[in-house]
XYZ file of N, CA and C in Angstrom:
831
model
N 120.331 116.077 108.027
C 119.235 115.322 108.406
C 120.064 113.775 108.893
N 119.711 113.436 110.108
C 120.165 112.397 110.508
C 119.741 111.103 109.587
N 120.405 109.975 109.520
C 120.081 108.800 108.681
C 118.851 108.123 109.354
N 117.999 107.693 108.532
C 116.801 106.937 109.140
C 117.260 105.839 110.041
N 116.528 105.415 110.908
C 116.669 104.449 111.920
C 115.704 103.201 111.619
N 116.096 101.950 111.674
C 115.687 100.743 111.732
C 116.016 100.048 112.803
N 115.019 99.489 113.641
C 115.417 98.514 114.731
C 114.782 97.086 114.445
N 115.442 96.044 115.138
C 115.006 94.876 114.929
C 114.828 94.165 116.277
N 113.746 93.444 116.206
C 113.674 92.338 117.568
C 113.182 91.150 116.989
N 113.884 90.089 117.486
C 113.341 88.745 116.794
C 113.570 87.774 117.952
N 113.186 86.499 117.683
C 113.310 85.380 118.436
C 114.436 84.471 117.439
N 115.155 85.015 116.630
C 115.898 84.226 115.858
C 117.474 83.629 116.461
N 117.804 84.277 117.512
C 118.868 83.902 118.244
C 120.293 84.156 117.429
N 121.279 83.873 117.972
C 122.591 84.352 117.459
C 123.403 83.356 116.751
N 122.847 81.975 116.794
C 123.548 80.852 116.052
C 123.224 80.812 114.621
N 122.111 81.009 114.274
C 121.805 80.943 112.836
C 121.951 82.132 112.011
N 121.907 82.286 110.786
C 122.252 83.498 110.022
C 121.084 84.574 109.854
N 119.768 84.125 110.516
C 118.706 84.994 110.206
C 118.911 86.450 110.561
N 119.297 86.597 111.571
C 119.416 88.142 112.154
C 120.243 88.999 111.258
N 121.531 88.357 110.563
C 122.317 89.050 109.946
C 121.808 89.270 108.572
N 120.988 88.334 108.071
C 120.337 88.372 106.761
C 119.321 89.577 106.810
N 118.695 89.696 107.897
C 117.784 90.961 108.041
C 118.692 92.074 107.645
N 119.859 92.289 108.343
C 120.756 93.447 108.106
C 121.158 93.502 106.651
N 121.325 92.347 105.952
C 121.746 92.287 104.549
C 120.612 92.891 103.744
N 119.473 92.390 103.992
C 118.412 92.858 103.179
C 118.200 94.359 103.201
N 118.324 94.879 104.422
C 118.028 96.187 104.670
C 119.165 97.095 103.898
N 120.508 96.597 104.128
C 121.532 97.261 103.569
C 121.497 97.386 102.111
N 121.064 96.283 101.325
C 120.929 96.245 99.935
C 119.934 97.362 99.567
N 118.838 97.598 100.278
C 117.675 98.432 100.021
C 117.936 99.916 100.363
N 118.442 99.976 101.619
C 118.533 101.393 102.288
C 119.920 101.424 102.974
N 121.048 101.621 102.151
C 122.244 101.526 102.612
C 122.739 102.592 103.675
N 121.994 103.604 103.614
C 122.138 104.831 104.486
C 121.535 104.650 105.849
N 120.727 103.682 105.958
C 119.904 103.425 107.334
C 120.854 102.979 108.410
N 120.661 103.505 109.581
C 121.108 102.877 110.794
C 120.261 101.858 111.340
N 121.138 100.803 111.810
C 120.200 99.586 112.352
C 120.638 99.282 113.898
N 119.530 99.283 114.601
C 119.923 98.939 116.015
C 119.110 97.620 116.334
N 119.826 96.662 116.901
C 119.441 95.433 117.258
C 118.801 95.572 118.715
N 117.669 95.520 118.984
C 116.850 95.515 120.431
C 117.244 94.217 120.909
N 116.956 93.155 120.335
C 117.297 91.616 120.888
C 116.969 90.799 119.786
N 117.809 89.668 119.713
C 117.448 88.443 118.701
C 117.375 87.340 119.592
N 117.189 87.688 121.068
C 117.235 86.576 122.008
C 115.990 86.288 122.592
N 114.800 86.823 122.072
C 113.592 86.738 122.578
C 113.174 85.090 122.696
N 112.680 84.641 123.980
C 112.367 83.234 123.946
C 111.392 82.747 122.831
N 111.942 81.544 122.228
C 111.195 81.038 121.182
C 109.861 81.021 121.189
N 109.186 81.546 120.314
C 107.792 81.670 119.839
C 106.809 82.412 121.128
N 107.688 83.197 121.815
C 107.005 83.810 123.123
C 106.577 85.217 122.795
N 105.422 85.291 122.127
C 104.933 86.727 121.557
C 104.939 87.717 122.531
N 104.337 87.145 123.796
C 104.272 88.344 124.969
C 105.689 88.694 125.373
N 106.728 87.823 125.380
C 108.001 88.276 125.735
C 108.484 89.292 124.759
N 108.258 89.115 123.516
C 108.783 90.162 122.534
C 107.975 91.295 122.739
N 106.629 91.450 123.053
C 105.724 92.414 123.126
C 106.422 93.264 124.504
N 106.747 92.619 125.374
C 107.297 93.291 126.768
C 108.557 94.013 126.540
N 109.566 93.418 125.565
C 110.786 94.131 125.238
C 110.495 95.230 124.384
N 109.467 95.283 123.449
C 109.303 96.333 122.623
C 108.658 97.554 123.521
N 107.727 97.108 124.439
C 107.213 98.111 125.308
C 108.190 98.857 126.241
N 109.363 97.891 126.665
C 110.438 98.628 127.454
C 111.408 99.430 126.550
N 111.563 98.998 125.367
C 112.776 99.484 124.567
C 112.176 100.956 123.629
N 111.088 100.849 123.091
C 110.894 101.750 122.234
C 110.922 103.349 122.853
N 110.200 103.479 123.756
C 110.221 105.011 124.279
C 111.818 105.613 124.288
N 112.670 104.802 124.469
C 114.085 105.369 124.565
C 114.884 105.293 123.228
N 114.141 104.939 122.202
C 114.754 104.840 120.819
C 114.252 106.029 119.930
N 115.106 106.485 119.107
C 114.552 107.709 118.136
C 113.446 107.228 117.321
N 112.752 108.188 116.826
C 111.682 107.843 115.963
C 112.252 107.079 114.732
N 111.507 105.982 114.333
C 112.209 105.019 113.258
C 111.201 104.120 112.874
N 111.747 103.176 112.319
C 110.992 101.952 111.562
C 111.156 100.766 112.460
N 110.377 100.083 113.016
C 110.762 99.140 114.178
C 110.219 97.769 113.671
N 111.107 96.710 113.336
C 110.670 95.413 112.831
C 110.749 94.447 113.970
N 109.667 93.901 114.277
C 109.562 92.806 115.227
C 109.075 91.506 114.897
N 109.892 90.388 114.970
C 109.550 89.125 114.426
C 109.283 88.087 115.449
N 108.276 87.804 116.112
C 108.088 86.586 117.002
C 106.914 85.988 116.288
N 106.993 85.161 115.550
C 105.988 84.622 114.597
C 105.701 83.233 114.575
N 105.089 82.711 115.517
C 104.883 81.164 115.357
C 103.738 80.798 114.162
N 102.934 81.747 113.797
C 101.931 81.693 112.807
C 102.438 81.983 111.446
N 103.825 82.147 111.276
C 104.296 82.440 109.940
C 103.635 81.646 108.684
N 103.204 82.067 107.769
C 102.902 81.174 106.498
C 101.405 80.924 106.631
N 100.703 81.223 107.717
C 99.232 80.950 107.865
C 98.653 82.109 107.418
N 97.156 82.315 107.749
C 96.277 83.391 107.446
C 96.824 84.611 108.291
N 97.562 84.522 109.345
C 97.838 85.682 110.265
C 98.417 86.816 109.181
N 98.039 88.141 109.430
C 98.296 89.190 108.414
C 99.667 89.821 108.670
N 100.452 90.083 107.813
C 101.526 90.960 107.909
C 101.290 92.449 107.824
N 101.525 93.239 108.806
C 101.113 94.289 109.083
C 102.123 95.531 109.328
N 101.733 96.778 109.087
C 102.591 98.016 109.454
C 101.667 98.842 110.311
N 102.147 99.435 111.341
C 101.480 100.354 112.348
C 102.190 101.724 112.341
N 101.221 102.860 112.154
C 101.853 104.061 112.281
C 101.509 104.523 113.685
N 102.552 104.824 114.538
C 102.236 105.425 115.895
C 102.041 106.829 116.108
N 101.451 107.287 117.023
C 101.283 108.679 117.325
C 102.471 109.625 117.335
N 103.646 109.062 117.788
C 104.811 109.582 117.829
C 105.567 109.987 116.420
N 104.996 109.100 115.405
C 105.673 109.239 113.970
C 106.276 107.843 113.582
N 106.560 107.079 114.455
C 107.159 105.740 114.147
C 106.130 104.914 113.331
N 106.892 103.741 112.724
C 106.141 102.724 112.198
C 106.589 101.373 112.828
N 105.807 100.483 113.123
C 106.082 99.288 113.603
C 105.638 98.146 112.591
N 106.367 97.291 112.355
C 106.246 96.211 111.111
C 106.355 94.865 111.928
N 105.633 94.077 111.420
C 105.605 92.682 111.878
C 104.208 91.900 111.698
N 104.169 90.781 112.282
C 102.882 90.045 112.279
C 101.689 90.567 113.089
N 100.592 90.299 112.644
C 99.450 90.730 113.239
C 99.060 89.675 114.311
N 99.684 89.622 115.392
C 99.558 88.575 116.406
C 99.680 89.105 118.015
N 99.521 90.446 118.010
C 99.580 90.939 119.236
C 100.920 91.639 119.541
N 102.053 91.198 118.920
C 103.350 91.677 119.148
C 103.743 92.961 119.109
N 103.044 93.794 118.533
C 103.291 95.315 118.132
C 102.391 96.197 118.981
N 101.382 95.849 119.465
C 100.356 96.923 119.937
C 100.923 97.582 121.164
N 101.542 96.882 122.133
C 101.774 97.572 123.464
C 103.093 98.469 123.102
N 103.986 98.219 122.284
C 104.865 99.222 121.922
C 104.323 100.303 121.098
N 103.413 100.168 120.318
C 102.708 101.322 119.781
C 101.945 102.163 120.752
N 101.308 101.548 121.649
C 100.753 102.319 122.693
C 101.638 103.185 123.341
N 102.890 102.848 123.646
C 103.832 103.570 124.325
C 104.332 104.786 123.452
N 104.084 104.691 122.080
C 104.472 105.654 121.290
C 103.444 106.623 120.864
N 102.327 106.671 121.449
C 101.125 107.601 121.359
C 100.001 106.666 120.769
N 100.071 105.285 120.513
C 98.813 104.668 119.994
C 98.873 104.571 118.579
N 98.194 103.665 118.071
C 98.079 103.136 116.575
C 97.371 104.187 115.807
N 97.905 105.070 115.046
C 96.833 106.061 114.305
C 96.415 105.569 113.086
N 97.245 104.588 112.417
C 96.745 103.923 111.103
C 97.502 102.636 110.942
N 96.845 101.678 110.372
C 97.394 100.428 109.963
C 97.305 99.906 108.594
N 98.308 99.280 108.064
C 98.280 98.895 106.718
C 98.656 97.465 106.481
N 98.007 96.719 105.680
C 98.529 95.231 105.306
C 99.598 95.661 104.338
N 100.583 94.633 104.651
C 101.837 94.567 103.639
C 101.662 93.672 102.418
N 101.067 94.206 101.652
C 100.467 93.323 100.428
C 101.309 93.893 99.023
N 101.740 94.971 99.018
C 102.459 95.662 97.785
C 103.689 94.975 97.379
N 103.438 94.099 96.374
C 104.753 93.246 95.861
C 106.102 94.213 95.682
N 105.815 95.394 95.326
C 107.042 96.258 95.067
C 108.045 96.402 96.384
N 107.421 96.237 97.484
C 108.120 96.545 98.681
C 108.402 95.033 99.538
N 108.402 94.036 98.770
C 108.679 92.853 99.283
C 109.980 92.225 98.438
N 110.669 91.071 98.869
C 111.381 90.390 97.995
C 110.833 89.793 97.156
N 111.391 89.670 95.586
C 110.643 88.910 94.489
C 110.007 87.512 95.133
N 110.670 86.739 95.701
C 110.164 85.661 96.121
C 109.785 85.559 97.677
N 108.707 85.326 98.035
C 108.134 85.115 99.414
C 108.098 83.779 99.837
N 108.773 83.307 100.764
C 108.688 82.063 101.458
C 107.576 82.016 102.501
N 107.277 80.807 102.940
C 106.176 80.384 103.872
C 106.831 80.411 105.283
N 108.077 80.649 105.411
C 108.682 80.494 106.560
C 109.576 81.576 107.129
N 109.922 82.755 106.257
C 110.955 83.544 106.696
C 110.428 84.966 106.197
N 109.308 85.433 106.841
C 108.716 86.803 106.475
C 109.467 88.006 106.963
N 110.339 87.685 107.912
C 111.342 88.736 108.437
C 112.080 89.074 107.183
N 112.603 88.146 106.521
C 113.554 88.514 105.545
C 112.785 89.083 104.234
N 111.436 88.313 104.005
C 110.975 88.670 102.720
C 109.979 89.671 102.555
N 109.548 90.028 103.857
C 108.231 91.025 103.967
C 108.582 92.101 104.737
N 109.060 91.782 105.994
C 109.002 92.796 107.068
C 110.269 93.545 106.815
N 111.499 93.249 106.761
C 112.573 93.910 106.541
C 112.506 94.843 105.366
N 112.154 94.301 104.175
C 112.095 95.001 103.155
C 111.111 96.231 103.097
N 109.850 96.041 103.995
C 108.969 97.102 104.034
C 109.681 98.100 104.845
N 110.369 97.972 105.882
C 111.214 98.928 106.817
C 112.117 99.585 105.987
N 112.925 98.772 105.129
C 114.042 99.456 104.323
C 113.367 100.466 103.289
N 112.359 100.166 102.561
C 111.759 100.942 101.664
C 111.131 102.208 102.203
N 110.619 102.100 103.422
C 110.068 103.338 104.064
C 111.187 104.090 104.539
N 112.388 103.543 104.740
C 113.611 104.615 105.105
C 114.163 105.041 104.044
N 113.831 104.622 102.740
C 114.270 105.521 101.613
C 113.349 106.502 101.069
N 112.233 106.639 101.934
C 111.120 107.656 101.600
C 109.743 107.176 100.936
N 109.670 105.839 100.798
C 108.382 105.253 100.283
C 107.236 105.740 101.268
N 106.282 106.109 100.808
C 105.279 106.599 101.570
C 104.380 105.432 102.266
N 103.998 105.503 103.546
C 103.329 104.584 104.274
C 102.189 103.987 103.579
N 101.427 104.696 102.943
C 100.202 104.161 102.345
C 100.423 103.350 101.036
N 101.763 103.344 100.571
C 101.994 102.538 99.572
C 102.342 101.097 99.973
N 102.331 100.850 101.139
C 102.584 99.412 101.480
C 101.485 98.419 101.251
N 100.177 99.037 101.138
C 99.066 98.192 101.016
C 97.874 98.901 101.531
N 96.669 98.180 101.441
C 95.545 98.818 101.920
C 95.432 99.002 103.357
N 94.559 100.051 103.667
C 94.460 100.495 105.012
C 93.584 99.378 105.755
N 93.597 99.073 107.017
C 92.785 98.235 107.814
C 92.537 99.005 109.167
N 91.362 98.342 109.792
C 90.946 99.113 111.006
C 91.751 98.704 112.050
N 92.466 99.450 112.836
C 93.298 99.232 113.893
C 92.506 98.626 115.008
N 91.099 98.775 115.148
C 90.326 98.081 116.113
C 90.384 96.496 115.957
N 90.485 96.175 114.589
C 90.536 94.942 114.230
C 91.831 93.844 114.425
N 92.956 94.660 114.990
C 94.166 93.965 115.092
C 94.037 93.091 116.353
N 94.865 91.945 116.230
C 94.934 90.899 117.416
C 95.346 91.633 118.684
N 94.683 91.510 119.808
C 94.969 92.300 120.977
C 96.378 92.001 121.498
N 96.917 92.770 122.160
C 98.194 92.697 122.910
C 98.120 91.532 123.940
N 99.095 90.518 124.043
C 99.092 89.558 125.071
C 99.496 89.844 126.365
N 99.639 91.223 126.559
C 100.338 91.611 128.018
C 98.866 91.962 128.846
N 98.612 91.215 129.813
C 97.374 91.276 130.599
C 97.471 92.608 131.449
N 96.150 93.170 131.651
C 96.067 94.332 132.483
C 95.849 93.856 133.876
N 96.248 94.591 134.897
C 95.941 94.239 136.386
C 94.553 94.825 136.597
N 94.054 94.193 137.645
C 92.611 94.652 138.198
C 92.805 95.184 139.676
N 92.573 96.441 139.486
C 92.583 97.355 140.728
C 91.241 97.156 141.683
N 91.568 96.743 142.736
C 90.514 96.486 143.796
C 90.655 97.416 144.953
N 89.739 97.603 145.802
C 90.002 98.289 147.080
C 90.784 97.498 148.127
N 92.152 97.771 148.236
C 93.027 97.032 148.978
C 93.721 95.881 148.453
N 93.513 95.671 147.088
C 94.139 94.533 146.621
C 94.512 94.925 144.950
N 95.655 94.462 144.385
C 95.973 94.466 143.211
C 96.099 93.205 142.579
N 95.152 92.624 141.673
C 95.261 91.333 141.133
C 95.923 91.468 139.782
N 97.073 90.606 139.923
C 98.087 90.764 138.749
C 98.423 89.336 138.345
N 99.646 89.313 137.503
C 100.015 88.074 137.102
C 101.463 88.252 136.597
N 102.302 87.112 136.624
C 103.712 87.108 136.197
C 103.564 87.308 134.642
N 104.239 88.309 134.014
C 104.330 88.564 132.620
C 105.589 88.322 131.962
N 106.736 88.397 132.784
C 108.011 88.110 132.166
C 109.178 87.882 133.320
N 110.017 87.153 133.025
C 111.174 86.849 133.928
C 112.315 87.016 133.170
N 113.182 88.241 133.712
C 114.331 88.691 132.837
C 115.388 87.808 133.379
N 116.695 88.226 132.517
C 117.920 87.317 132.718
C 118.526 87.343 134.136
N 118.193 88.293 135.009
C 118.536 88.307 136.311
C 117.675 87.499 137.214
N 116.563 86.928 136.666
C 115.465 86.229 137.450
C 114.666 87.336 138.072
N 114.495 88.597 137.674
C 113.750 89.672 138.182
C 112.078 89.249 137.620
N 111.182 89.234 138.348
C 109.953 88.878 137.858
C 108.920 90.001 137.711
N 108.711 90.379 136.513
C 107.858 91.505 136.067
C 106.422 91.104 136.250
N 105.566 91.839 136.688
C 104.181 91.562 137.027
C 103.192 92.454 135.895
N 102.166 92.107 135.696
C 101.116 92.902 135.139
C 100.808 94.274 136.016
N 100.976 95.455 135.506
C 100.688 96.616 136.207
C 101.944 97.429 136.600
N 101.643 98.801 136.848
C 102.618 99.774 137.109
C 102.546 100.069 138.612
N 103.549 100.898 139.051
C 103.493 101.257 140.362
C 101.960 102.050 140.528
N 101.572 102.939 139.724
C 100.505 103.506 139.691
C 99.189 102.707 139.907
N 99.153 101.513 139.354
C 98.108 100.606 139.680
C 98.109 100.120 141.056
N 99.577 99.838 141.471
C 99.417 99.290 142.999
C 98.988 100.319 143.818
N 99.340 101.472 143.759
C 98.891 102.592 144.728
C 97.527 103.008 144.515
N 96.867 102.680 143.345
C 95.491 102.879 143.256
C 94.750 101.924 144.118
N 95.389 100.809 144.090
C 94.857 99.665 145.152
C 94.882 99.678 146.544
N 96.186 100.121 146.906
C 96.512 100.055 148.316
C 96.951 101.298 148.969
N 96.948 102.294 148.133
C 97.541 103.482 148.590
C 99.117 103.780 148.253
N 99.534 104.998 148.553
C 101.171 105.086 148.388
C 101.991 104.022 148.972
N 103.090 103.611 148.260
C 103.989 102.686 148.934
C 105.353 103.660 149.304
N 105.960 103.178 150.437
C 107.228 103.785 150.586
C 108.325 102.621 151.272
N 109.424 102.970 151.066
C 110.449 101.884 151.492
C 110.149 101.359 152.901
N 110.178 100.147 152.983
C 109.923 99.306 153.997
C 108.504 98.900 154.364
N 107.599 99.367 153.664
C 106.158 98.950 153.609
C 106.071 97.237 153.545
N 105.367 96.696 154.206
C 105.350 95.197 154.080
C 104.150 94.747 153.264
N 104.306 93.989 152.379
C 103.352 93.688 151.468
C 103.140 92.176 151.271
N 101.776 91.657 151.343
C 101.774 90.262 151.072
C 101.345 89.983 149.616
N 102.067 88.948 149.048
C 101.821 88.518 147.671
C 101.481 87.034 147.728
N 100.191 86.883 147.161
C 99.639 85.555 147.309
C 99.487 84.973 145.819
N 100.334 83.949 145.612
C 100.505 83.417 144.353
C 99.366 82.232 144.207
N 98.665 82.228 143.148
C 97.658 81.079 143.064
C 98.370 79.856 142.679
N 97.767 78.753 142.945
C 98.195 77.282 142.503
C 98.591 77.551 140.866
N 99.592 76.913 140.483
C 99.849 76.919 138.981
C 100.769 75.957 138.550
N 100.313 75.367 137.507
C 101.021 74.122 137.039
C 101.151 73.000 138.233
N 102.287 72.924 138.758
C 102.409 71.729 139.886
C 102.749 72.438 141.069
N 102.695 73.683 141.035
C 102.664 74.547 142.331
C 101.639 74.937 143.091
N 101.487 74.498 144.501
C 100.406 74.946 145.138
C 100.299 76.522 145.362
N 99.078 76.859 145.744
C 99.086 78.319 146.339
C 100.120 78.773 147.396
N 100.628 79.771 147.539
C 101.528 80.196 148.401
C 101.505 81.710 148.541
N 102.142 82.157 149.680
C 102.096 83.551 150.027
C 103.584 83.871 150.592
N 103.993 85.272 150.335
C 105.276 85.578 150.735
C 105.025 87.168 151.127
N 105.547 87.474 152.237
C 105.502 88.761 152.720
C 106.994 89.344 152.442
N 106.878 90.307 151.685
C 107.954 91.080 151.479
C 108.026 92.546 151.512
N 109.157 93.425 151.629
C 109.197 94.930 151.704
C 109.278 95.556 150.339
N 108.553 96.585 150.421
C 108.785 97.538 149.080
C 110.162 98.197 149.286
N 110.879 98.159 148.303
C 112.115 98.880 148.397
C 112.396 99.940 147.288
N 112.839 100.900 147.497
C 113.217 101.875 146.516
C 114.464 101.568 145.564
N 115.309 100.727 146.266
C 116.801 100.447 145.638
C 117.047 99.042 146.076
N 117.878 98.240 145.405
C 118.530 96.971 145.841
C 119.373 97.197 146.837
N 119.860 98.310 147.000
C 120.905 98.517 148.006
C 120.380 98.566 149.433
N 118.925 98.670 149.536
C 118.179 98.856 150.928
C 117.989 97.271 151.332
N 118.126 96.290 150.364
C 117.747 94.994 150.873
C 119.050 94.250 151.019
N 119.025 93.338 152.035
C 120.357 92.526 152.281
C 120.222 91.590 151.117
N 121.757 91.037 150.888
C 121.971 90.094 150.002
C 121.054 88.889 150.277
N 120.239 88.259 149.116
C 119.257 87.212 149.394
C 117.953 87.643 149.737
N 117.621 88.859 150.090
C 116.299 89.389 150.523
C 115.468 89.512 149.456
N 114.249 89.078 149.251
C 113.319 89.155 148.304
C 112.567 90.541 148.606
N 112.321 91.229 147.474
C 111.754 92.522 147.673
C 110.928 92.953 146.474
N 109.922 93.814 146.663
C 109.162 94.320 145.577
C 109.480 95.628 145.399
N 109.629 96.099 143.980
C 109.992 97.531 143.705
C 109.573 97.920 142.442
N 109.659 99.071 142.152
C 109.354 99.733 140.747
C 110.586 99.674 139.766
N 110.371 98.811 138.777
C 111.561 98.588 138.117
C 111.709 99.938 137.074
N 112.637 100.038 136.292
C 113.030 101.087 135.502
C 112.395 101.591 134.462
N 111.171 100.718 134.263
C 110.054 101.201 133.430
C 108.630 101.437 133.933
N 108.861 101.491 135.160
C 107.562 101.843 136.235
C 106.754 100.626 136.401
N 107.188 99.467 136.167
C 106.536 98.334 136.275
C 106.815 97.493 137.674
N 105.634 96.977 138.439
C 105.853 96.275 139.652
C 106.518 95.139 139.350
N 107.752 94.916 140.101
C 108.717 93.839 139.925
C 109.116 93.053 141.200
N 109.230 91.880 141.189
C 109.577 91.158 142.420
C 110.969 90.589 142.133
N 112.037 90.838 143.040
C 113.444 90.519 142.794
C 114.035 89.828 144.221
N 115.070 89.301 143.920
C 115.842 88.855 145.045
C 117.359 89.359 144.929
N 117.563 90.211 145.889
C 119.065 91.076 145.817
C 120.040 90.015 145.695
N 120.690 90.260 144.645
C 121.822 89.591 144.279
C 121.594 88.000 144.153
N 120.396 87.771 143.817
C 119.995 86.410 143.640
C 118.945 86.089 142.346
N 118.438 85.117 142.308
C 117.334 84.937 141.086
C 116.017 84.398 141.685
N 115.057 85.558 141.720
C 113.724 85.249 142.416
C 112.958 84.306 141.593
N 113.092 84.331 140.227
C 112.291 83.493 139.474
C 112.636 81.972 139.780
N 113.865 81.785 139.908
C 114.317 80.401 140.120
C 114.206 79.930 141.642
N 114.399 80.783 142.608
C 114.696 80.513 143.866
C 113.279 80.361 144.430
N 112.237 81.166 143.903
C 110.854 80.967 144.484
C 109.987 80.150 143.455
N 110.724 79.548 142.439
C 109.832 78.796 141.449
C 108.810 79.410 140.660
N 109.085 80.571 140.332
C 107.819 81.352 139.735
C 107.994 81.258 138.206
N 106.917 81.275 137.558
C 106.893 81.136 136.189
C 105.804 81.995 135.480
N 105.886 82.264 134.247
C 104.890 83.007 133.565
C 103.393 82.642 133.776
N 102.633 83.538 133.646
C 101.080 83.516 133.671
C 100.533 83.219 135.206
N 101.404 83.071 136.274
C 100.795 82.695 137.321
C 100.206 83.772 138.084
N 98.900 83.876 138.276
C 98.314 84.825 139.084
C 98.836 85.311 140.468
N 98.888 86.587 140.758
C 99.364 86.947 142.105
C 98.416 88.105 142.328
N 98.098 88.112 143.937
C 97.462 89.219 144.462
C 98.437 89.882 145.449
N 98.399 91.473 145.416
C 99.162 92.136 146.373
C 98.328 92.837 147.188
N 98.429 92.811 148.415
C 97.810 93.808 149.446
C 98.869 94.006 150.441
N 98.468 94.852 151.470
C 99.380 95.218 152.542
C 99.263 93.987 153.560
N 100.381 93.799 154.210
C 100.661 92.484 155.238
C 100.054 93.048 156.488
C-alpha cells in the first residue's frame, strides 16, 4: 500500500519557519506520510488566490488529506473544518470559502465536520497559528487511520462559507466575467471556462477576433481591447496580447513573452465582458 499523502497550501512564505513547522508536526504524528507542498507563496490574506490554486492543483494529485491555510480570520469565530470530497479526499482548513472550489473539483463535498476533538489537536491551541495547532494535526491523525467522524460533530455543507471565486454570466453574444487571478507570468485568469465562453458566443478557433471591455476599476477608466483567440503562445508574435484556454480549461488573457497584467494595468476583481469583435 502506498504511504498516505498530505498536501499543504498556505500564505506563510519561505522566510519564516511556519511551513517547516507544519512538516514537523505531521512527521511527529504520521512519520510515514508523504507531504507535498502545493505552495506557501499564496498572496498574503488572499483567500481567493488560495482557492484558485487548490482548484488548479488538486485534480492532478493523488487522493489524500489536503491542508490549506489562508486565514485572516484565525482566532475569531470562523470555524475550523474538514470536508470529505466525493473522490475520497479530505480538505482541511478554515471555513472561509478557501476549500470549496477544490472540493468541487474532487466530486463535491459529501460530508463536513467541525475540528473540535481535542485528541486530534496539539495540547495547546494558539489564537494565531491554527495551521500548526489544529489543521496539520488533523490531517496527520487521519493519515494514521483515525476515522473522519472522530474529528468532531457533523455540520451541514450547505452552511459553509461560499467560494470566493465568482461565476461568469452567460448571455447571448456576451460572456460577463471578471479577473480572478494574475499568475507569476502576468497571465490574467478570468471567471469562467472555455465552455462558458462558447456557450455565450459560439465555438472559438485560432485567429477569431474578440473584444474585451474592461469596466472602470479603482483609478482606471473603462477600456476595450481587441485580441485574437490563440491555441498556443507560438501562434502569437512576441508582445502580442492573446486570449486562450489555459491548461486548466479557464479563459485567460496573456501577452506572449510579456506580462499582460502589468502592461495592461489589470488587477483582481475588474469586470470584463467578452464578445466577438
